[in-house]
Coordinates of C-alpha atoms and ligand atoms in Angstrom, one line a residue:
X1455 CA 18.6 -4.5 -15.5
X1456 CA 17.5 -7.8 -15.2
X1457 CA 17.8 -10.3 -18.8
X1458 CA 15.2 -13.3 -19.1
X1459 CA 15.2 -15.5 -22.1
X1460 CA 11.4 -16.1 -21.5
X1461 CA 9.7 -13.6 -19.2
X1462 CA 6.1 -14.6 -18.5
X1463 CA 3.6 -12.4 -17.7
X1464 CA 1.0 -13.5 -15.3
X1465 CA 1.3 -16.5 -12.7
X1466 CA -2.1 -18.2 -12.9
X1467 CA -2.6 -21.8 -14.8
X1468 CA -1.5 -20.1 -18.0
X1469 CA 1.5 -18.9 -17.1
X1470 CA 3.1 -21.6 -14.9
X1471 CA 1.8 -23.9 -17.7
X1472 CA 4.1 -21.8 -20.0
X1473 CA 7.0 -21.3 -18.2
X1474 CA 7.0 -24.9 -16.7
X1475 CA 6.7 -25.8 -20.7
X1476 CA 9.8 -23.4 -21.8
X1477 CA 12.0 -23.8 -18.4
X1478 CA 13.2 -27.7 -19.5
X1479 CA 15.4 -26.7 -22.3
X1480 CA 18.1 -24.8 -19.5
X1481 CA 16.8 -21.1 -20.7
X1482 CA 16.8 -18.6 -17.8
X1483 CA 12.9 -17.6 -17.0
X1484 CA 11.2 -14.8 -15.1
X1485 CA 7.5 -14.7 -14.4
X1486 CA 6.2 -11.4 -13.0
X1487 CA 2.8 -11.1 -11.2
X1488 CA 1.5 -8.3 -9.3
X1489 CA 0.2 -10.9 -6.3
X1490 CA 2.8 -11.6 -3.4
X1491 CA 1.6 -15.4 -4.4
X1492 CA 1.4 -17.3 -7.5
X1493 CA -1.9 -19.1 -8.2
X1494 CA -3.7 -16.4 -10.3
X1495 CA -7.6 -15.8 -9.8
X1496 CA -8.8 -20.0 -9.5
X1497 CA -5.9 -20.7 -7.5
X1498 CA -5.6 -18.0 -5.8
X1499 CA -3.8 -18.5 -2.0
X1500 CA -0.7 -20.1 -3.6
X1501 CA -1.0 -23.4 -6.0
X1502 CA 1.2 -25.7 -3.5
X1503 CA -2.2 -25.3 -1.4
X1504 CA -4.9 -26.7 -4.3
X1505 CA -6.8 -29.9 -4.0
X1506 CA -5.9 -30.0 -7.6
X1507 CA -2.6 -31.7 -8.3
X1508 CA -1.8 -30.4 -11.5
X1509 CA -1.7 -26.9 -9.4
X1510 CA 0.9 -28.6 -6.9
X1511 CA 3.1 -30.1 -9.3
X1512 CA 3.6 -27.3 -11.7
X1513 CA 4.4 -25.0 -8.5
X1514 CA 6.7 -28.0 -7.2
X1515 CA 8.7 -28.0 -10.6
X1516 CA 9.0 -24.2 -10.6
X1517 CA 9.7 -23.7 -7.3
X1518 CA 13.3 -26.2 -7.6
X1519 CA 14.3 -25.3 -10.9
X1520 CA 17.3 -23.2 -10.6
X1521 CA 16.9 -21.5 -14.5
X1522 CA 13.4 -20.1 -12.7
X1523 CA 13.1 -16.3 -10.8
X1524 CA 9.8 -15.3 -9.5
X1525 CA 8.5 -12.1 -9.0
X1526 CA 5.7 -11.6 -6.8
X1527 CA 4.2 -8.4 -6.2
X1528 CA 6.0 -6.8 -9.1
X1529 CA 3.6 -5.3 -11.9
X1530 CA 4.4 -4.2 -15.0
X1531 CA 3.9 -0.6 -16.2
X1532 CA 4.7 -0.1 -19.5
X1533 CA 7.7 -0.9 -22.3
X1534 CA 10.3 2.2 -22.4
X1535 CA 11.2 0.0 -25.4
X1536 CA 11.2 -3.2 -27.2
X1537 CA 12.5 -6.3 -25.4
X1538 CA 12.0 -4.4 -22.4
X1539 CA 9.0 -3.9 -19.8
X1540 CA 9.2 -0.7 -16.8
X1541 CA 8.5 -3.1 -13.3
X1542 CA 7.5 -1.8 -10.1
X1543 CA 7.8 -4.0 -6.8
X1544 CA 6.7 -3.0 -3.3
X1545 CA 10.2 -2.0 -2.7
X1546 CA 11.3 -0.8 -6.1
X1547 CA 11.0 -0.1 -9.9
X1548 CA 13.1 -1.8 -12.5
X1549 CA 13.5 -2.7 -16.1
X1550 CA 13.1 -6.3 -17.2
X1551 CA 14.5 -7.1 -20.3
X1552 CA 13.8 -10.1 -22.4
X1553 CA 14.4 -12.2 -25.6
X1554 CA 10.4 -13.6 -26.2
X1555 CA 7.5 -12.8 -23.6
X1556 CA 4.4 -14.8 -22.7
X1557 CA 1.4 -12.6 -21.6
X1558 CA -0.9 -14.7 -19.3
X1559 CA -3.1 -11.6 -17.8
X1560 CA -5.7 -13.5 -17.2
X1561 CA -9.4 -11.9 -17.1
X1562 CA -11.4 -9.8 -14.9
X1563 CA -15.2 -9.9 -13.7
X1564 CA -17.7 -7.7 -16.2
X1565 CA -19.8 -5.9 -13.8
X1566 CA -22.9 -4.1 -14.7
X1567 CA -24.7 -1.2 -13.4
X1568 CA -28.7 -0.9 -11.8
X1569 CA -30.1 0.9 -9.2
X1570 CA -28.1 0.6 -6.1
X1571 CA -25.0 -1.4 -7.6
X1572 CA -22.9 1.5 -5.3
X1573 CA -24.4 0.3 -1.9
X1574 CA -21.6 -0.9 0.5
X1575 CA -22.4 -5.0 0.5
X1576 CA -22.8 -5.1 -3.2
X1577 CA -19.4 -6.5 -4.6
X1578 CA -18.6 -8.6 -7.8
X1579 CA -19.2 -12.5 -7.7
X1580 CA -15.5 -13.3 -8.0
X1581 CA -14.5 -10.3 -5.8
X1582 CA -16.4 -11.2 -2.7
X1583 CA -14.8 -14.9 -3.7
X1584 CA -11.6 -13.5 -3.3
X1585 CA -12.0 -11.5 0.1
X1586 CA -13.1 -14.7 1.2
X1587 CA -10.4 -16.7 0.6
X1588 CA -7.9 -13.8 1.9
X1589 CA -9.8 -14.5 5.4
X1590 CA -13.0 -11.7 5.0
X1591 CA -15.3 -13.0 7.7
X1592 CA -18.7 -14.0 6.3
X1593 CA -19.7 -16.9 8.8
X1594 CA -23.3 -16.6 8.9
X1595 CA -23.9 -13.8 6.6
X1596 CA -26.9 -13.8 4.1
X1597 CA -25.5 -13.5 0.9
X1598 CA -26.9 -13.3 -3.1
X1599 CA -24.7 -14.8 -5.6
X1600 CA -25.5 -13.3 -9.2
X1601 CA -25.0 -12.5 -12.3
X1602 CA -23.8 -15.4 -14.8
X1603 CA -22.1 -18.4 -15.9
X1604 CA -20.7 -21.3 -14.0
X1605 CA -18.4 -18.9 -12.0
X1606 CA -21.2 -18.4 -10.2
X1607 CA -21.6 -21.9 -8.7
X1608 CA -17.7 -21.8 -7.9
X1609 CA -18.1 -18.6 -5.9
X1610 CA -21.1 -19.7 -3.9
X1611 CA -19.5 -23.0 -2.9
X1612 CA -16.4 -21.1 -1.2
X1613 CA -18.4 -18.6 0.1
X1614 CA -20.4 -21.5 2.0
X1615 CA -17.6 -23.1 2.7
X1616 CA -16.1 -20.2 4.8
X1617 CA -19.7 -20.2 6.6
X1618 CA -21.8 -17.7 4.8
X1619 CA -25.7 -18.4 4.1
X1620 CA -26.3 -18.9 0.3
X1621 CA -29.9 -17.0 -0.2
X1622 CA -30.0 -17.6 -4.2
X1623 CA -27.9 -18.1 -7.2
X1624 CA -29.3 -15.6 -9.7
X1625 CA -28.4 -16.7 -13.4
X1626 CA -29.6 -14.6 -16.3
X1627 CA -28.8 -17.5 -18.6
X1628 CA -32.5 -19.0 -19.6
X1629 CA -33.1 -22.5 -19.0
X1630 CA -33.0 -24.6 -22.2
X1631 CA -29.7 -22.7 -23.4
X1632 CA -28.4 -24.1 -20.1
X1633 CA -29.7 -27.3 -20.7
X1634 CA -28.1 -27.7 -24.0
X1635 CA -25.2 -26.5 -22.5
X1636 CA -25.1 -29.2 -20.1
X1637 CA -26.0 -32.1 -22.9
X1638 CA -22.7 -30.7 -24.5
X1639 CA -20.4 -31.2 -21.3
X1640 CA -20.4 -35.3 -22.5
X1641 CA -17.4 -34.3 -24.7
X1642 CA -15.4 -32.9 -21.9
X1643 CA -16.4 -35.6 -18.7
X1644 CA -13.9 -33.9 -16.4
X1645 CA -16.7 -30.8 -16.4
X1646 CA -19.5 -33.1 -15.7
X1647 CA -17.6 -34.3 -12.8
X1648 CA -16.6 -30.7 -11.6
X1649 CA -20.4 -29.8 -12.2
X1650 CA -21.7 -32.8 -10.0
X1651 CA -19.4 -32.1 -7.2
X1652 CA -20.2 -28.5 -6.9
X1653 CA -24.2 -29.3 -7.2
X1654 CA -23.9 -32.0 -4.2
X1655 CA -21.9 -28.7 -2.4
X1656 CA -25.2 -26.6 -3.0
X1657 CA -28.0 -29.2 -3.0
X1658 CA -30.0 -26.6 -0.8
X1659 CA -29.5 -23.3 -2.1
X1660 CA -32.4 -22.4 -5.0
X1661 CA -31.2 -22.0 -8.1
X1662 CA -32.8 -19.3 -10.2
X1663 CA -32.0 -19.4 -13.9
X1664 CA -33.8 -16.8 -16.2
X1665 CA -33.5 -14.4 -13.4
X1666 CA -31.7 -11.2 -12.4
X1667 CA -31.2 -8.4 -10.4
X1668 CA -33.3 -5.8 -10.8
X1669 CA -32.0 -3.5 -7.9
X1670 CA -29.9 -3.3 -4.6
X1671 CA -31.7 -1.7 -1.5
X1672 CA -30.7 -0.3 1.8
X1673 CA -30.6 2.2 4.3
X1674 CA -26.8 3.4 3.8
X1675 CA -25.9 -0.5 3.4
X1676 CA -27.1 -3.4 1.9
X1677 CA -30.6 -4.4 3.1
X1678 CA -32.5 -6.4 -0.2
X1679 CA -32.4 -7.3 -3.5
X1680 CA -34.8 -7.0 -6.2
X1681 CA -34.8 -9.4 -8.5
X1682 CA -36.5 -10.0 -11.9
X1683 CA -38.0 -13.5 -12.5
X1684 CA -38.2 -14.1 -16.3
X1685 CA -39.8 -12.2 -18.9
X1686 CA -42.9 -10.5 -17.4
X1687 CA -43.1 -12.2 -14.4
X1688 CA -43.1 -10.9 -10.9
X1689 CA -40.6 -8.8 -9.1
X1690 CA -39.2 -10.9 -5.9
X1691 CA -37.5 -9.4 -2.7
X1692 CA -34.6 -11.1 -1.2
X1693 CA -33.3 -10.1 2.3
X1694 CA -29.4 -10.2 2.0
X1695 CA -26.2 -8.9 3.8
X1696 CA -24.1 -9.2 0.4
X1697 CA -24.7 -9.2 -3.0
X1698 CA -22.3 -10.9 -5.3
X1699 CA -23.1 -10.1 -9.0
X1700 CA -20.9 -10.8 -12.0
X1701 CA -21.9 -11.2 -15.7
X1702 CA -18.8 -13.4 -16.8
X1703 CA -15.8 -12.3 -17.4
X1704 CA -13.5 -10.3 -19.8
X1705 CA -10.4 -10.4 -20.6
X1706 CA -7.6 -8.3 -19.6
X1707 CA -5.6 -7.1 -22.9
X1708 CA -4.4 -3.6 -21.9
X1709 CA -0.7 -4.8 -21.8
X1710 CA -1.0 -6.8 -25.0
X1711 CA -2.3 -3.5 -26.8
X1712 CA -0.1 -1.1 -25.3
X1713 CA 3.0 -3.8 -26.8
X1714 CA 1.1 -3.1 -30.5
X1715 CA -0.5 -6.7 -30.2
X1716 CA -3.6 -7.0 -32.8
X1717 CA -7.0 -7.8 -31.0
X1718 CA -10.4 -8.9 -32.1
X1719 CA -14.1 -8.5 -30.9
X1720 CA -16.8 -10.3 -31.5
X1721 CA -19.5 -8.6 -30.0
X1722 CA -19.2 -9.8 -27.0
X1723 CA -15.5 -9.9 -26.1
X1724 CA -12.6 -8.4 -26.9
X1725 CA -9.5 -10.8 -27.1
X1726 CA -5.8 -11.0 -27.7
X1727 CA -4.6 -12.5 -31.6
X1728 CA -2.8 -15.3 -31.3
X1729 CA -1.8 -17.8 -34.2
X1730 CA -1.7 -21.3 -33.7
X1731 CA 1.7 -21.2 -31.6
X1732 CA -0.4 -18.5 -29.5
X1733 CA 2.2 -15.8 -30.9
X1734 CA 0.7 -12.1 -31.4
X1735 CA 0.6 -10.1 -34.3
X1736 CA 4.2 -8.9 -32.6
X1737 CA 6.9 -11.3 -33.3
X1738 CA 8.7 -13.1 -30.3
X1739 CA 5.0 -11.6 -28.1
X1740 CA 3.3 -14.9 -26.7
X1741 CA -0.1 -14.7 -25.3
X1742 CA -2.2 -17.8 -23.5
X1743 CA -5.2 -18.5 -20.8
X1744 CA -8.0 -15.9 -20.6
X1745 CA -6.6 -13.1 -22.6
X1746 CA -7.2 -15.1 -26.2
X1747 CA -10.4 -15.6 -25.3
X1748 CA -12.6 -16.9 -22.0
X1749 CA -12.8 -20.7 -21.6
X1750 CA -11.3 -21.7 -18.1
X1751 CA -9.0 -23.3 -16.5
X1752 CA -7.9 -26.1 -18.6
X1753 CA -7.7 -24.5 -22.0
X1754 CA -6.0 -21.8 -19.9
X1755 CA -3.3 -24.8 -19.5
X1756 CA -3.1 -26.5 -22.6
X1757 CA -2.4 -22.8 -24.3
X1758 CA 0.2 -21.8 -21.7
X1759 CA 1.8 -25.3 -22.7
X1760 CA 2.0 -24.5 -26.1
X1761 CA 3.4 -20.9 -25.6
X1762 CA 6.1 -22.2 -23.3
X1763 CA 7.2 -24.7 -25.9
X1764 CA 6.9 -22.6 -28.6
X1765 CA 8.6 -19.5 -27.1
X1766 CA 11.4 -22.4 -26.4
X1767 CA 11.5 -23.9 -29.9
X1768 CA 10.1 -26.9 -28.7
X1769 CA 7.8 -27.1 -32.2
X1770 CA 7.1 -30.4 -32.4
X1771 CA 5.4 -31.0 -29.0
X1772 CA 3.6 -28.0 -28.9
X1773 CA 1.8 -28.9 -32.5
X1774 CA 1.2 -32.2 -30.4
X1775 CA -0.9 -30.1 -28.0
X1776 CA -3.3 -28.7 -30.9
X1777 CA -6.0 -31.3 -30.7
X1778 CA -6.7 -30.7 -26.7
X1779 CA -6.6 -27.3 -27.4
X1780 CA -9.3 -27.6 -29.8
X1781 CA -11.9 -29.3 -27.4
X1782 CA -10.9 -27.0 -24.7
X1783 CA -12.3 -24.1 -27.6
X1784 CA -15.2 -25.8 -28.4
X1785 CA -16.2 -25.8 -24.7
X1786 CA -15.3 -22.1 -24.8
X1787 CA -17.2 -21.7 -27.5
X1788 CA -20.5 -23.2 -25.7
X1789 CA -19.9 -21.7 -22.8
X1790 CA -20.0 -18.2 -24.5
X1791 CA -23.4 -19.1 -26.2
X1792 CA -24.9 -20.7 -23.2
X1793 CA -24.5 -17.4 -21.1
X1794 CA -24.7 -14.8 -23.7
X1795 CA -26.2 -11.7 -22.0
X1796 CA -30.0 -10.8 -22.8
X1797 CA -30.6 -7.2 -23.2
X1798 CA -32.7 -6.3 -20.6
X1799 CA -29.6 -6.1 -18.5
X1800 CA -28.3 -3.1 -20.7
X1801 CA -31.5 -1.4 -19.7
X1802 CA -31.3 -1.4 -15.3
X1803 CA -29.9 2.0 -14.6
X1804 CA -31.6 4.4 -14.3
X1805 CA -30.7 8.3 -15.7
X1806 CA -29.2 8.8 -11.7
X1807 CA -27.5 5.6 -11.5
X1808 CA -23.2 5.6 -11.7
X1809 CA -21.5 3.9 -14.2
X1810 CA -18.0 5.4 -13.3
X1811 CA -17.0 4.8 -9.9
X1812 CA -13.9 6.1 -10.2
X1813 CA -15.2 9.8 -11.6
X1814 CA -18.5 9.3 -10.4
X1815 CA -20.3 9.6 -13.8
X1816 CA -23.9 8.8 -14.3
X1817 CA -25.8 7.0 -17.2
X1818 CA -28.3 10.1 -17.6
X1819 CA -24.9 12.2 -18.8
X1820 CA -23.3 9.5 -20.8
X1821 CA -26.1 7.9 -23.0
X1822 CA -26.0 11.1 -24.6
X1823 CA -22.5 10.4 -26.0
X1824 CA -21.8 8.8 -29.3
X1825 CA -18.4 7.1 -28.3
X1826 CA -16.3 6.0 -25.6
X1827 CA -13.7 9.0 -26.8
X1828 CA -16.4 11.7 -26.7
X1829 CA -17.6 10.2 -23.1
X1830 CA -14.1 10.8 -22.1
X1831 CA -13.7 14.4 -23.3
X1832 CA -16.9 15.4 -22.4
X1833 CA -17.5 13.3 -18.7
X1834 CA -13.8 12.1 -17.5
X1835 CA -15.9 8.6 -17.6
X1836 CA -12.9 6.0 -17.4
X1837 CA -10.9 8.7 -16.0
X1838 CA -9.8 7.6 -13.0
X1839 CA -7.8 5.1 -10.8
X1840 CA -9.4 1.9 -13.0
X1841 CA -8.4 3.6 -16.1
X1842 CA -11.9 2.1 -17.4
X1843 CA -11.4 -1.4 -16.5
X1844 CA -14.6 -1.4 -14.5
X1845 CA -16.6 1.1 -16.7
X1846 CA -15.8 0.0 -19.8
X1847 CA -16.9 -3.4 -19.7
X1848 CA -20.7 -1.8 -18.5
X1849 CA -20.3 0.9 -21.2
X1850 CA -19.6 -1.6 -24.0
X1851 CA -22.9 -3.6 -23.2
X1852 CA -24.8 -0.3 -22.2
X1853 CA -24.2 1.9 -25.2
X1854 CA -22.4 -0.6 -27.7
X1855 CA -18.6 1.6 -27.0
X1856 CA -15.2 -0.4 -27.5
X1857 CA -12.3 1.8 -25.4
X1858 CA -10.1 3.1 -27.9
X1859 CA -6.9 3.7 -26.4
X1860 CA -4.3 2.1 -24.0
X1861 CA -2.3 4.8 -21.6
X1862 CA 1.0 4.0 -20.1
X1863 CA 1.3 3.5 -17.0
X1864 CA -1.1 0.2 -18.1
X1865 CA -2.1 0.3 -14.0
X1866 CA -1.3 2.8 -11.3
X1867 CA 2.2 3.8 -10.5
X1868 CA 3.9 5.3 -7.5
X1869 CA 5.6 8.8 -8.7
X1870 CA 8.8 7.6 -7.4
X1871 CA 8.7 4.8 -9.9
X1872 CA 7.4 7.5 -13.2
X1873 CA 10.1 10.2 -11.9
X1874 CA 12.5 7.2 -12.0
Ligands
FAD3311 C1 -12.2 -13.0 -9.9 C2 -12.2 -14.3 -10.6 C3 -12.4 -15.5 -9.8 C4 -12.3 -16.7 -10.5 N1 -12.6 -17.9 -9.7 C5 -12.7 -19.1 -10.3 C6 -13.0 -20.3 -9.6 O1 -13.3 -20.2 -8.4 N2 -13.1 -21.4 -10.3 C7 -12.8 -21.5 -11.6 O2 -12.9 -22.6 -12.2 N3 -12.4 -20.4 -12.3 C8 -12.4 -19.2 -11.7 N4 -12.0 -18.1 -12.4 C9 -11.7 -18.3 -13.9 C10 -10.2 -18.6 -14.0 O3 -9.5 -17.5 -13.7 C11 -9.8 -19.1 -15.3 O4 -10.6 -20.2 -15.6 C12 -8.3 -19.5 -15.5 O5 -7.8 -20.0 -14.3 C13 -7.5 -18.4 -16.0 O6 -6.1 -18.7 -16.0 P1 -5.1 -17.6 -16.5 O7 -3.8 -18.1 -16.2 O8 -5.4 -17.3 -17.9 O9 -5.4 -16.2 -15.7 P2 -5.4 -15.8 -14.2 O10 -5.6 -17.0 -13.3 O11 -6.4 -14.7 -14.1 O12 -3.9 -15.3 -13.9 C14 -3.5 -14.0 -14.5 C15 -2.5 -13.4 -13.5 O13 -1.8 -12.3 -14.2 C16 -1.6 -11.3 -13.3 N5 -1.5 -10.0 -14.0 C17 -2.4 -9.5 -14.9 N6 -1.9 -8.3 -15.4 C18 -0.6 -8.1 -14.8 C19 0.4 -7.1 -14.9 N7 0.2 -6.0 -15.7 N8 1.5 -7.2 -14.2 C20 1.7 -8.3 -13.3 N9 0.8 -9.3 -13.2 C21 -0.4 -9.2 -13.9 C22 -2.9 -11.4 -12.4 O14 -2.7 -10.7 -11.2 C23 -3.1 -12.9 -12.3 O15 -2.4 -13.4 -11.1 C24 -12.1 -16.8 -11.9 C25 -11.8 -15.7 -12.6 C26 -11.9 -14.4 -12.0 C27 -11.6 -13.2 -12.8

């Protein structure tokens, strides 16, 4: 049994930003993450091979600190009890034990269901991102990017870059929200330059905003899109080998709940509690980046700074962090109002169309349901291998549901590792 003084959770910007902040004072640090690289979901591929340097250096400090263990490809499972989380590597399972942890799960894509969202070629925004950049082959493939929010321009810019043919960016956002959106990105300059940059990258592919899917056609596969052009207007077909549709992101809080952390909803995410030294509602239970709330990559930073230096008992510079943090929130906060989702979206499928994959459970048999319990009981929705990660986020937009419980093992386990 391994002992860290700081284990972080998670190796994306949060989490290096964390355990680069606590590893100066000499304590011994573990980070876990169940990718064989660090980088997490923007720098995914490793962060010593980012154009951005704040990626490079934080990997470069990690990397030669001797108080510093990585794990790679190790996820954790659940806590057999406290100051203590179950691991299970490609090789092995193992107990971690530690004196304070720093959760930096990070989010995943919401997806949404309509007609045809099952057809092979439809995939989330940020999912076909990520084959890409593991080396899926989509030179000169037509391709759809949709959904919402500025993840949307990132994942069409790689997916050009690695030689695919950018049809359309769908955005369901409507225009003048966008626009003051943008008017609002004068407060944080290093967004307007980011937006610039990836605009010159697409200055040819049309840019739809007030728009969305409708439905996904083919014969078996991916053939066409059908997609809605504002309110009342007319239905448009787009020819397309892929579809890439994402409606924002949500964070990932299973591990903080099954620990006993408190979250919060607002409606339209749920998030992790943090105070202003980003501890839980658990004492000595960190938690920074995307699981406190959605707001990219450099609040992600700035948060995982001040849990590292708290967690450490650095106090002093981490309350010299609070003011960044702030107008990293308040571009969180626009960003959430900018691409709030309109309700036509909770209205696509159709009584036949699958909202569980993993059970295979239709909308006609679970808008009958009053909760996401009864839905359970009564369908096995949420059931299966995703344990609801994938459904839930549709069923909390489609029927207004919040998932209720968190069961251990948080993600799939081999039975070697349970009978262990
Ligand atoms: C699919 C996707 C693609 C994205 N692409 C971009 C992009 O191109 N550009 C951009 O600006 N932003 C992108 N983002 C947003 C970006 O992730 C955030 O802005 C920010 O980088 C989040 O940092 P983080 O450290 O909080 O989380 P993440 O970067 O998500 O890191 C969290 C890490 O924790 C690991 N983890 C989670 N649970 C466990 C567990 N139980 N056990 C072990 N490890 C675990 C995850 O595998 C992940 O590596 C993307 C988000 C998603 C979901």
């Amino acid at each position: 049994m391994s002992h860290y003084d700081i284990l972080v959770i998670g190796a994306g910007p949060a989490g290096l930003a964390a355990a680069h902040a606590a590893c100066g004072g000499g304590v011994r640090v573990g980070i876990v993450d169940d990718n064989p690289l660090a980088g997490g979901q923007i720098w995914r591929g490793g962060p010593d091979r980012q154009a951005d340097p704040r990626a490079q250096s934080l990997w470069s400090a990690l990397r030669d600190a001797p108080n510093v263990t990585f794990l790679p490809q190790t996820r954790v499972l659940y806590s057999p009890e406290p100051g203590q989380l179950r691991v299970q590597s490609a090789a092995a399972s193992d107990t971690l034990r530690f004196g304070h942890l720093i959760l930096a799960t990070g989010a995943r894509e919401r997806l949404l269901p309509f007609p045809g969202w099952t057809l092979p070629g439809v995939t989330g925004a940020g999912g076909l991102q990520a084959l890409a950049k593991g080396g899926y082959p989509l030179q000169g493939k037509r391709v759809v990017v949709a959904g919402s929010g500025p993840l949307l321009l990132a994942v069409a810019a790689t997916l050009k870059f690695k030689g695919a043919h950018i049809v359309a960016i769908i955005e369901q956002a409507a225009t003048p929200a966008m626009a003051r959106f943008a008017l609002g990105l004068v407060w944080t300059p290093a967004k307007i330059g980011q937006a610039l940059r990836l605009a010159a990258q697409l200055k040819d592919v049309p840019y739809l905003r007030d728009s969305y899917v409708h439905s996904a056609h083919g014969d078996g596969t991916l053939q066409s899109v059908l997609v809605q052009r504002g309110h009342g207007r007319e239905l448009e077909t787009l020819q397309c080998d892929y579809l890439a549709c994402g409606y924002g992101l949500m964070p990932n809080v299973e591990l903080a709940q099954a620990l006993g952390c408190a979250t919060a909803s607002d409606g339209a995410q749920t998030v992790v509690d943090a105070d202003h030294f980003q501890q839980t509602s658990v004492l000595g239970i960190y938690c920074a980046g995307e699981g406190t709330g959605v707001g990219g990559v450099d609040l992600a930073l700035v948060e995982g700074r001040i849990a590292g230096l708290s967690a450490s008992g650095q106090i002093v510079p981490a309350q010299a962090e609070f003011g960044e943090r702030a107008r990293w929130r308040k571009f969180a906060a626009s960003l959430a109002r900018a691409f709030a989702l309109r309700p036509e979206l909770a209205t696509l499928a159709g009584d036949d169309t699958i909202v569980c994959r993993c059970e295979d459970v239709a909308h006609g048999e679970l808008r009958t349901h009053t909760t996401w319990r009864c839905a359970k009981l009564q369908t096995r929705c949420g059931m299966g291998p995703c344990q609801g990660r994938i459904c839930g986020g549709a069923t909390e937009v489609l029927y207004g549901w919040r998932p209720d419980a968190v069961r251990m093992p948080i993600s799939p386990a081999r039975i070697d590792t349970i009978i262990a």
